[in-house]
Amino acid sequence: MARPSNHFQSTVGSKIVMALSGLGLVIYVIFHMLGNLQVFEGSHALNGYAAFLREMPILLWTARAGLLSIVVLHIMLAIQLTLRNRRARPVAYVVRQYRQASFSSRTMAASGLVLLLFIIFHLLHLTAGVIDSSSADRLDAEGHRDVYGKIIHAFQNPFIVALYLAGQLGLGLHLNHAVTSSLQTLGLEHAAFNRLFKAAGPTVALLVVLGNAAIILAIFLGIVRG
Amino acid sequence: MKFSLNIWRQKGPDEKGSFMTYEARDVSAGMSFLEMLDGVNQGLIAKGEEPVAFEQDCREGICGSCSLVINGIPHGPDRGITTCQLYMRRFPDGAAITIEPWRARAFPIIKDLVVDRRALDRVMQAGGYISVNTGGAVDGNVLLISKDQAETAMDAASCIGCGACVAACKNASAMLFVAAKVSHLALLPQGKPERTRRVKAMLGVMDREGFGSCGNQNECEAVCPKGISVRFIAALNREYLRAGVVELGLPAEPESPHAESA
Ligand code: HEM
Ligand code: SF4
Ligand code: FES
């Protein structure tokens, strides 16, 4: 048997792993957004959902470990490829004119970095409760952890709102190029579907960002209250 | 017409280069870009200075020798042509034009605007061919190939190996070139027997030569004088995935180079 590991050490192989890991994260981000939209159904729905997730510690921790390893893989390959690509052109052009490369495609490393910083902040803030511990372990009327109250409290603060919206900007920029690009990297191309594939990136990016931003803004503007 | 040219000058591979400004006078609108440079070089020779070195051969857009990044775009502002097919009427009179060589680690500068593009040849040597026994030519129409397939293969095969795709790519990746070469052979029955080792070998050399990875920005397609489509890059990725799957079922020490076609 030829070892498949060698197959993924080439640049094309690395890109394929990046595309697969990235798409895994995209699927997670979509479900994360959909789950959180339950904020609009009130504290009962959201806290019930959060409790439901925590009722299955094995599943929860498997998912967390899986996500973490996917993120680490994605970032390590991103760094490796980005360094390689920098080396591939040691002397830059003095005049450079792009013909069709989108803004988001040119800023993947930057938007990825924004995302990484945001993810760390987000985990410290809402998952671990390190940044704001004031409402960390409060329980709601039904004895569930009061995730709803925690979110309502968090998004009263304009600084937190600004940070989260900046994170969404990074996410939108990254996904706008990433989803379409990953389909091309996986060799998905067909005359009948190419328009669909081209639209996939912007569509996914827009839906995810709109969904997330709606939650943040609805709370900040007092449309959803505690 | 009159132009002010800002040209990269570099005496040799290991020398430090810099930009020099030259005036191009008495240029007619119907001159090609290279003819305009010929005029500038005549002036330099008359003054006893070193002429600007640039590559060219056919001057009719088919050989892939000419290069030049003109105002930040490989092969200049028009789409679907090489630098030798670019005419001075395309530029406003009196314009300043910056001319740089292809920039990539895999394309070291030989002199001025001339770069060493043999890295692309080495990629070809790794697998851009088919192994056939010599002898009489096969009779026509023995191998039936559908019109669609023949046309698509020809679209890929029209790559002239100029390297503009590398020059345009933010990552100096040669993916469009390799995609064109791999696809056109993989599409035809003659190319199929060796396709598994071909794609691995050519991509292996591409990596070794120091080209970057593909970011799917499609800048290559936009500057390619032959309009090679990035769909061939998707096809190349498919070929590579296919090779990985096929190899899982092959013996660990695959064959000598030509075993597959034997
Ligand atoms: C956390 C920090 C992250 C960093 C530093 C990062 C970095 C990158 C970079 C640099 C690329 C471009 C690779 C190339 O063009 O060669 C990329 C592609 C991609 N990223 Fe990320 N990313 C991060 C997080 C994410 C997340 C959270 C997602 C999903 C929501 C994601 C999904 C993708 C996808 C789908 C691709 C496309 C792969 C391809 O071009 O085929 N990334 N990432
Ligand atoms: S793909 Fe186009 S730009 Fe690249 S080498 Fe071939 S002809 Fe030149
Ligand atoms: S000189 Fe042959 S293509 Fe331009």
XYZ file of C-alpha atoms and ligand atoms in Angstrom:
543
model
C 0.000 0.000 0.000
C 1.214 3.472 -0.826
C 1.097 5.614 2.268
C -1.678 8.178 1.967
C 0.184 10.477 4.356
C 2.741 11.269 1.655
C -0.075 12.195 -0.624
C -1.110 15.018 1.672
C 2.321 16.514 2.170
C 2.365 18.207 -1.226
C 0.925 21.702 -1.570
C -2.142 20.336 -3.346
C -2.531 17.706 -0.616
C -2.204 20.356 2.095
C -4.821 22.464 0.367
C -7.182 19.487 0.231
C -6.778 18.919 3.976
C -7.256 22.646 4.537
C -10.404 22.649 2.466
C -11.832 19.625 4.308
C -10.958 20.973 7.752
C -12.275 24.414 6.761
C -15.548 22.940 5.513
C -15.865 21.020 8.777
C -15.569 24.318 10.627
C -18.050 25.935 8.249
C -20.637 23.282 9.074
C -20.001 23.861 12.771
C -20.311 27.639 12.388
C -23.650 27.250 10.598
C -25.101 25.019 13.324
C -23.665 27.268 16.038
C -25.478 30.210 14.493
C -28.755 28.285 14.078
C -28.601 27.051 17.673
C -28.031 30.540 19.013
C -30.961 31.961 17.082
C -33.059 30.365 19.830
C -32.332 33.539 21.765
C -35.354 34.897 19.911
C -37.534 32.221 21.482
C -36.651 33.324 24.975
C -34.665 32.059 27.917
C -36.551 28.792 28.211
C -35.625 27.626 24.707
C -31.995 28.732 24.812
C -31.202 27.485 28.301
C -32.955 24.215 27.537
C -30.850 23.851 24.412
C -27.658 24.613 26.332
C -28.595 22.132 29.036
C -29.415 19.545 26.363
C -25.906 19.937 24.937
C -24.377 19.554 28.384
C -26.447 16.513 29.249
C -24.203 14.400 27.069
C -20.697 15.116 28.353
C -19.109 12.409 26.218
C -20.612 13.815 23.069
C -19.837 17.377 24.087
C -16.196 16.673 24.829
C -15.771 14.525 21.736
C -17.150 17.380 19.667
C -14.887 19.873 21.457
C -11.796 17.707 20.985
C -12.713 17.135 17.340
C -13.233 20.841 16.727
C -10.008 21.749 18.461
C -7.974 19.296 16.425
C -9.603 20.494 13.198
C -8.815 24.113 14.078
C -5.221 23.249 14.982
C -4.762 21.296 11.737
C -6.284 24.118 9.694
C -4.126 26.775 11.311
C -0.907 24.779 11.111
C -1.427 24.160 7.413
C -2.414 27.810 6.908
C 0.844 28.955 8.496
C 2.916 26.407 6.590
C 1.401 27.326 3.227
C 1.457 31.051 3.859
C 5.165 30.966 4.746
C 5.871 28.846 1.692
C 3.948 31.272 -0.491
C 5.841 34.256 0.884
C 9.109 32.510 0.043
C 7.904 31.780 -3.472
C 8.177 35.482 -4.361
C 11.187 36.954 -2.560
C 11.193 40.230 -4.524
C 7.847 42.001 -4.754
C 6.590 43.970 -7.745
C 6.702 47.741 -7.370
C 3.499 48.094 -9.359
C 0.786 45.511 -8.839
C -2.634 45.516 -10.382
C -5.151 42.807 -9.595
C -7.530 41.863 -12.370
C -10.104 39.690 -10.659
C -8.867 38.496 -7.256
C -11.536 39.484 -4.723
C -10.640 41.527 -1.662
C -11.532 38.662 0.630
C -9.333 36.237 -1.320
C -6.371 38.550 -0.857
C -6.868 38.867 2.892
C -7.342 35.228 3.903
C -4.373 35.171 6.258
C -5.443 38.461 7.866
C -9.109 37.494 8.214
C -7.993 34.102 9.515
C -5.866 35.816 12.157
C -8.769 38.066 13.186
C -10.882 34.920 13.462
C -8.331 33.153 15.612
C -8.065 36.097 18.018
C -11.836 36.373 18.102
C -12.314 32.657 18.780
C -9.887 32.820 21.709
C -11.646 35.872 23.117
C -15.065 34.323 22.592
C -14.092 31.110 24.412
C -12.584 33.027 27.332
C -15.593 35.321 27.466
C -18.670 33.109 27.138
C -17.457 29.531 27.509
C -14.906 29.879 30.301
C -16.274 33.100 31.780
C -12.796 34.437 32.445
C -13.290 37.887 30.977
C -16.597 38.620 32.668
C -17.409 36.300 35.561
C -20.262 38.394 36.959
C -22.980 36.077 35.663
C -20.987 32.946 35.086
C -22.743 30.342 37.161
C -26.148 31.777 37.744
C -29.104 29.425 37.346
C -32.465 30.209 35.820
C -35.904 29.423 37.301
C -35.724 25.849 36.072
C -32.307 25.196 37.540
C -30.509 25.345 34.188
C -27.367 27.396 33.737
C -28.593 30.823 32.692
C -26.873 31.155 29.311
C -29.636 33.466 28.166
C -29.076 35.889 31.011
C -25.353 35.770 30.418
C -25.718 36.743 26.764
C -28.227 39.480 27.484
C -25.848 40.885 30.050
C -22.822 40.630 27.741
C -24.310 42.459 24.792
C -25.372 45.478 26.835
C -21.721 46.490 26.744
C -20.878 48.482 23.599
C -17.214 47.353 23.671
C -18.203 43.707 23.678
C -20.708 44.369 20.899
C -18.026 46.101 18.813
C -15.589 43.234 19.340
C -18.157 40.639 18.359
C -19.157 42.571 15.271
C -15.486 42.843 14.275
C -15.238 39.087 14.690
C -18.217 38.714 12.377
C -16.500 40.916 9.815
C -13.480 38.632 9.901
C -15.700 35.576 9.648
C -17.637 37.010 6.705
C -14.489 37.956 4.820
C -12.892 34.572 5.423
C -15.962 32.556 4.453
C -16.754 34.659 1.394
C -13.678 33.301 -0.333
C -13.151 30.106 1.638
C -16.295 28.179 0.806
C -16.095 28.702 -2.959
C -12.345 28.160 -2.883
C -12.613 24.896 -0.980
C -15.002 23.482 -3.578
C -12.443 24.272 -6.301
C -9.665 22.741 -4.176
C -11.711 19.555 -3.877
C -12.030 19.486 -7.651
C -15.752 20.224 -7.736
C -16.364 21.883 -11.037
C -19.054 21.326 -13.616
C -20.592 23.614 -16.220
C -24.044 23.011 -14.738
C -23.016 23.849 -11.164
C -20.279 26.449 -11.451
C -22.611 29.384 -10.792
C -23.896 27.622 -7.712
C -20.348 26.976 -6.477
C -19.377 30.616 -7.094
C -22.396 31.809 -5.123
C -21.817 29.372 -2.256
C -19.120 31.465 -0.518
C -20.907 34.825 -0.459
C -24.235 33.158 0.417
C -22.912 31.153 3.353
C -20.902 34.148 4.577
C -23.901 36.463 4.387
C -26.306 34.063 6.132
C -23.913 33.245 8.964
C -22.947 36.874 9.568
C -26.533 38.134 9.355
C -27.720 35.443 11.760
C -25.008 36.149 14.307
C -25.183 39.928 13.972
C -28.975 39.813 14.392
C -28.531 38.218 17.828
C -25.912 40.725 18.930
C -27.785 43.787 17.670
C -31.216 42.641 18.815
C -29.928 42.417 22.363
C -27.922 45.624 22.225
C -30.846 47.592 20.813
C -33.141 46.170 23.470
C -35.371 44.238 21.054
C -34.604 41.094 23.019
C -34.575 41.711 26.782
C -33.737 39.713 29.843
C 3.951 59.205 -29.411
C 6.236 59.532 -26.423
C 6.588 57.427 -23.305
C 8.552 57.486 -20.103
C 9.722 53.965 -19.264
C 10.678 52.783 -15.801
C 12.613 49.574 -16.464
C 14.194 47.012 -14.128
C 17.917 46.718 -14.938
C 20.066 43.958 -13.502
C 23.485 43.056 -14.881
C 23.441 39.384 -13.921
C 21.820 36.715 -11.747
C 23.698 37.694 -8.602
C 23.904 41.437 -9.151
C 21.713 43.969 -7.415
C 19.138 45.425 -9.767
C 17.336 48.767 -9.826
C 14.874 50.778 -11.867
C 16.162 53.115 -14.602
C 14.104 55.664 -16.498
C 14.274 55.930 -20.288
C 12.436 58.089 -22.804
C 10.833 56.361 -25.783
C 10.455 58.966 -28.560
C 8.965 58.831 -32.074
C 6.833 55.821 -31.248
C 4.017 55.172 -33.702
C 0.664 53.911 -32.445
C 0.923 50.813 -34.615
C 4.197 49.644 -33.088
C 4.128 46.605 -30.875
C 5.422 46.900 -27.348
C 8.562 44.971 -28.263
C 9.180 47.167 -31.323
C 8.955 50.167 -29.051
C 11.619 48.558 -26.811
C 13.725 47.792 -29.920
C 13.686 51.526 -30.631
C 14.816 52.358 -27.108
C 17.613 49.774 -27.403
C 18.783 51.271 -30.734
C 19.116 54.584 -28.942
C 21.076 52.976 -26.084
C 23.399 51.182 -28.498
C 24.016 54.426 -30.396
C 25.009 56.044 -27.093
C 27.312 53.120 -26.308
C 25.150 51.906 -23.436
C 24.031 48.361 -22.676
C 20.655 47.601 -24.344
C 17.777 46.324 -22.199
C 17.661 42.516 -22.344
C 14.203 41.014 -22.872
C 13.028 37.719 -24.287
C 11.171 37.277 -27.557
C 11.061 34.937 -30.497
C 8.013 34.504 -32.733
C 6.440 37.932 -32.133
C 3.115 36.482 -33.151
C 1.802 35.232 -29.837
C 2.479 31.528 -30.198
C 5.914 30.676 -28.800
C 5.627 31.803 -25.201
C 9.034 33.496 -25.120
C 8.061 37.075 -24.438
C 7.187 38.111 -20.916
C 7.244 41.466 -19.026
C 5.037 42.735 -16.247
C 3.705 46.002 -17.654
C 2.257 48.448 -15.131
C 1.663 45.591 -12.725
C 0.029 43.162 -15.159
C 1.839 40.274 -16.866
C 1.597 40.697 -20.672
C 0.099 44.149 -20.182
C -3.371 45.661 -19.973
C -5.151 43.706 -22.727
C -6.631 40.300 -22.047
C -5.833 37.174 -23.994
C -2.613 38.319 -25.660
C 1.124 38.088 -25.149
C 3.363 41.129 -24.792
C 4.494 40.846 -28.415
C 0.857 41.281 -29.496
C 0.368 44.415 -27.431
C 0.308 47.707 -29.415
C 1.352 51.139 -28.305
C -2.039 52.623 -29.279
C -3.249 50.947 -26.103
C -1.359 53.547 -24.034
C -2.113 57.275 -23.792
C 0.557 59.492 -25.339
C 3.129 60.601 -22.788
C 2.246 57.826 -20.335
C 4.712 56.499 -17.772
C 5.101 52.727 -18.078
C 6.751 50.489 -15.477
C 8.314 47.294 -16.842
C 9.363 44.479 -14.508
C 10.466 40.895 -15.049
C 8.390 37.866 -13.953
C 9.050 37.701 -10.214
C 9.271 34.260 -8.614
C 11.839 32.307 -6.670
C 11.486 29.547 -9.263
C 12.275 32.051 -12.064
C 15.678 33.557 -11.190
C 16.635 36.639 -13.183
C 19.328 36.085 -15.785
C 19.637 39.666 -16.926
C 17.370 42.748 -16.872
C 13.938 41.443 -17.877
C 15.049 37.930 -18.837
C 14.250 35.178 -16.358
C 15.152 31.506 -16.276
C 11.926 29.574 -16.842
C 13.488 26.125 -17.018
C 11.646 25.161 -13.843
C 8.609 24.724 -16.117
C 10.644 22.454 -18.402
C 11.625 20.319 -15.437
C 7.963 19.999 -14.486
C 7.309 18.802 -18.048
C 10.185 16.343 -17.914
C 8.637 14.768 -14.846
C 5.539 13.635 -16.700
C 4.292 15.990 -19.409
C 4.578 13.359 -22.104
C 3.219 9.983 -23.155
C 5.400 6.895 -23.500
C 4.814 5.199 -26.848
C 6.796 2.716 -28.862
C 8.357 4.215 -31.945
C 7.310 2.897 -35.336
C 4.808 3.808 -37.982
C 2.253 6.430 -37.107
C -1.127 5.120 -36.012
C -3.795 5.270 -38.744
C -6.116 8.224 -38.502
C -9.423 7.712 -36.683
C -8.332 4.448 -35.086
C -8.752 6.041 -31.694
C -12.136 7.664 -31.628
C -12.313 10.771 -29.475
C -15.539 12.686 -29.069
C -15.696 16.233 -30.352
C -16.302 17.652 -26.881
C -13.371 15.843 -25.411
C -11.054 16.803 -28.247
C -12.075 20.451 -27.924
C -11.575 20.507 -24.161
C -8.198 18.808 -24.487
C -7.225 21.382 -27.109
C -8.319 24.235 -24.833
C -5.871 22.939 -22.234
C -3.162 22.106 -24.755
C -3.087 25.674 -26.070
C -0.873 26.671 -23.112
C 2.363 28.089 -24.536
C 4.339 27.824 -21.299
C 4.987 31.555 -20.961
C 4.742 31.581 -17.163
C 2.467 34.627 -16.929
C 0.253 32.616 -14.587
C 3.182 32.286 -12.170
C 4.008 35.971 -12.539
C 0.429 37.035 -11.786
C -0.129 34.725 -8.845
C 0.214 36.251 -5.391
C 1.879 32.985 -4.362
C 3.924 32.531 -7.556
C 2.135 29.223 -8.048
C 2.435 27.269 -11.291
C -0.902 25.522 -10.842
C -2.511 26.823 -14.037
C 0.436 25.679 -16.156
C 0.539 22.226 -14.536
C -3.257 22.011 -14.701
C -3.213 22.698 -18.437
C -0.545 20.078 -19.090
C -2.015 17.392 -16.835
C -5.598 17.942 -18.045
C -4.906 17.833 -21.724
C -3.160 14.466 -21.414
C -5.650 13.038 -18.915
C -8.507 13.857 -21.273
C -7.139 11.800 -24.170
C -6.871 8.011 -24.431
C -3.149 8.254 -25.180
C -2.562 10.022 -21.886
C -4.691 7.854 -19.653
C -2.320 4.913 -18.972
C 0.245 7.087 -17.185
C -2.129 9.550 -15.545
C -1.655 8.341 -11.976
C 2.088 8.736 -11.848
C 2.037 11.795 -14.119
C 0.024 14.003 -11.802
C 2.058 12.998 -8.754
C 5.394 13.444 -10.509
C 4.576 16.810 -12.071
C 3.147 18.240 -8.866
C 6.138 16.845 -6.967
C 8.562 18.745 -9.153
C 6.354 21.846 -9.029
C 6.706 21.837 -5.239
C 10.414 21.129 -5.347
C 11.078 24.033 -7.709
C 9.750 26.438 -5.091
C 6.458 27.549 -6.616
C 3.748 28.519 -4.133
C 0.356 26.916 -3.533
C -2.908 27.805 -5.218
C -5.167 30.282 -3.417
C -7.939 30.095 -6.020
C -7.819 33.825 -6.688
C -7.967 33.238 -10.448
C -5.473 35.980 -11.305
C -3.656 33.445 -13.513
C -6.689 32.920 -15.706
C -7.096 36.681 -16.128
C -3.596 37.199 -17.538
C -3.200 33.943 -19.471
C -2.674 34.843 -23.131
C -4.429 31.627 -24.119
C -7.357 32.030 -21.751
C -6.692 28.718 -19.989
C -9.601 28.341 -17.571
C -9.205 27.707 -13.850
C -11.616 24.806 -14.284
C -8.513 22.892 -15.306
C -7.104 23.586 -11.837
C -10.179 21.884 -10.391
C -9.535 19.057 -12.848
C -5.916 18.860 -11.657
C -7.087 18.655 -8.044
C -9.443 15.849 -9.094
C -6.611 14.017 -10.854
C -4.545 14.287 -7.714
C -7.344 12.991 -5.477
C -7.933 10.171 -7.958
C -4.239 9.273 -7.892
C -4.378 9.063 -4.099
C -7.331 6.697 -4.212
C -5.829 4.559 -6.991
C -2.511 4.320 -5.173
C -4.140 2.859 -2.103
C -4.691 -0.243 -4.191
C -1.254 -0.326 -5.811
C 1.912 -2.021 -4.544
C 4.034 0.124 -2.228
C 7.019 0.416 -4.563
C 5.282 1.533 -7.661
C 6.662 0.551 -10.966
C 9.597 1.889 -12.882
C 8.646 5.093 -14.694
C 7.078 3.461 -17.718
C 5.594 0.319 -16.200
C 2.035 1.584 -16.314
C 1.962 1.861 -20.057
C 3.787 -1.392 -20.704
C -8.716 30.412 13.324
C -7.883 30.921 12.510
C -7.893 30.653 11.019
C -6.841 30.918 10.232
C -5.527 31.482 10.677
C -7.223 30.552 8.875
C -6.425 30.718 7.780
C -6.742 30.355 6.479
C -5.962 30.648 5.318
C -4.663 31.421 5.291
C -6.590 30.120 4.245
C -6.130 30.209 2.804
C -5.230 29.065 2.422
C -4.702 29.231 1.022
O -5.304 29.959 0.230
O -3.684 28.616 0.699
C -7.781 29.499 4.732
C -8.676 28.832 3.963
C -9.847 28.366 4.425
N -10.373 28.545 5.707
Fe -9.427 29.283 7.279
N -8.474 30.071 8.880
C -8.930 30.131 10.170
C -10.161 29.766 10.618
C -11.128 29.276 9.813
C -12.454 29.013 10.258
C -12.993 29.294 11.669
C -13.105 28.517 9.171
C -14.530 28.103 9.054
C -15.518 28.746 9.574
C -12.180 28.442 8.068
C -12.464 27.958 6.811
C -11.599 27.955 5.725
C -11.869 27.367 4.424
C -13.132 26.625 4.004
C -10.751 27.627 3.611
C -10.607 27.276 2.137
C -9.563 26.259 1.802
C -9.267 26.348 0.317
O -8.864 27.412 -0.166
O -9.456 25.373 -0.375
N -10.991 28.928 8.487
N -7.858 29.671 6.111
S -1.343 28.611 -18.508
Fe -1.419 30.493 -19.751
S -0.201 31.966 -18.558
Fe 0.322 29.928 -17.765
S 2.121 29.275 -18.940
Fe 0.312 28.465 -20.038
S -0.167 30.066 -21.556
Fe 1.221 31.030 -20.078
S 7.435 36.419 -28.823
Fe 6.485 34.453 -29.137
S 4.706 34.709 -27.919
Fe 5.551 36.691 -27.789
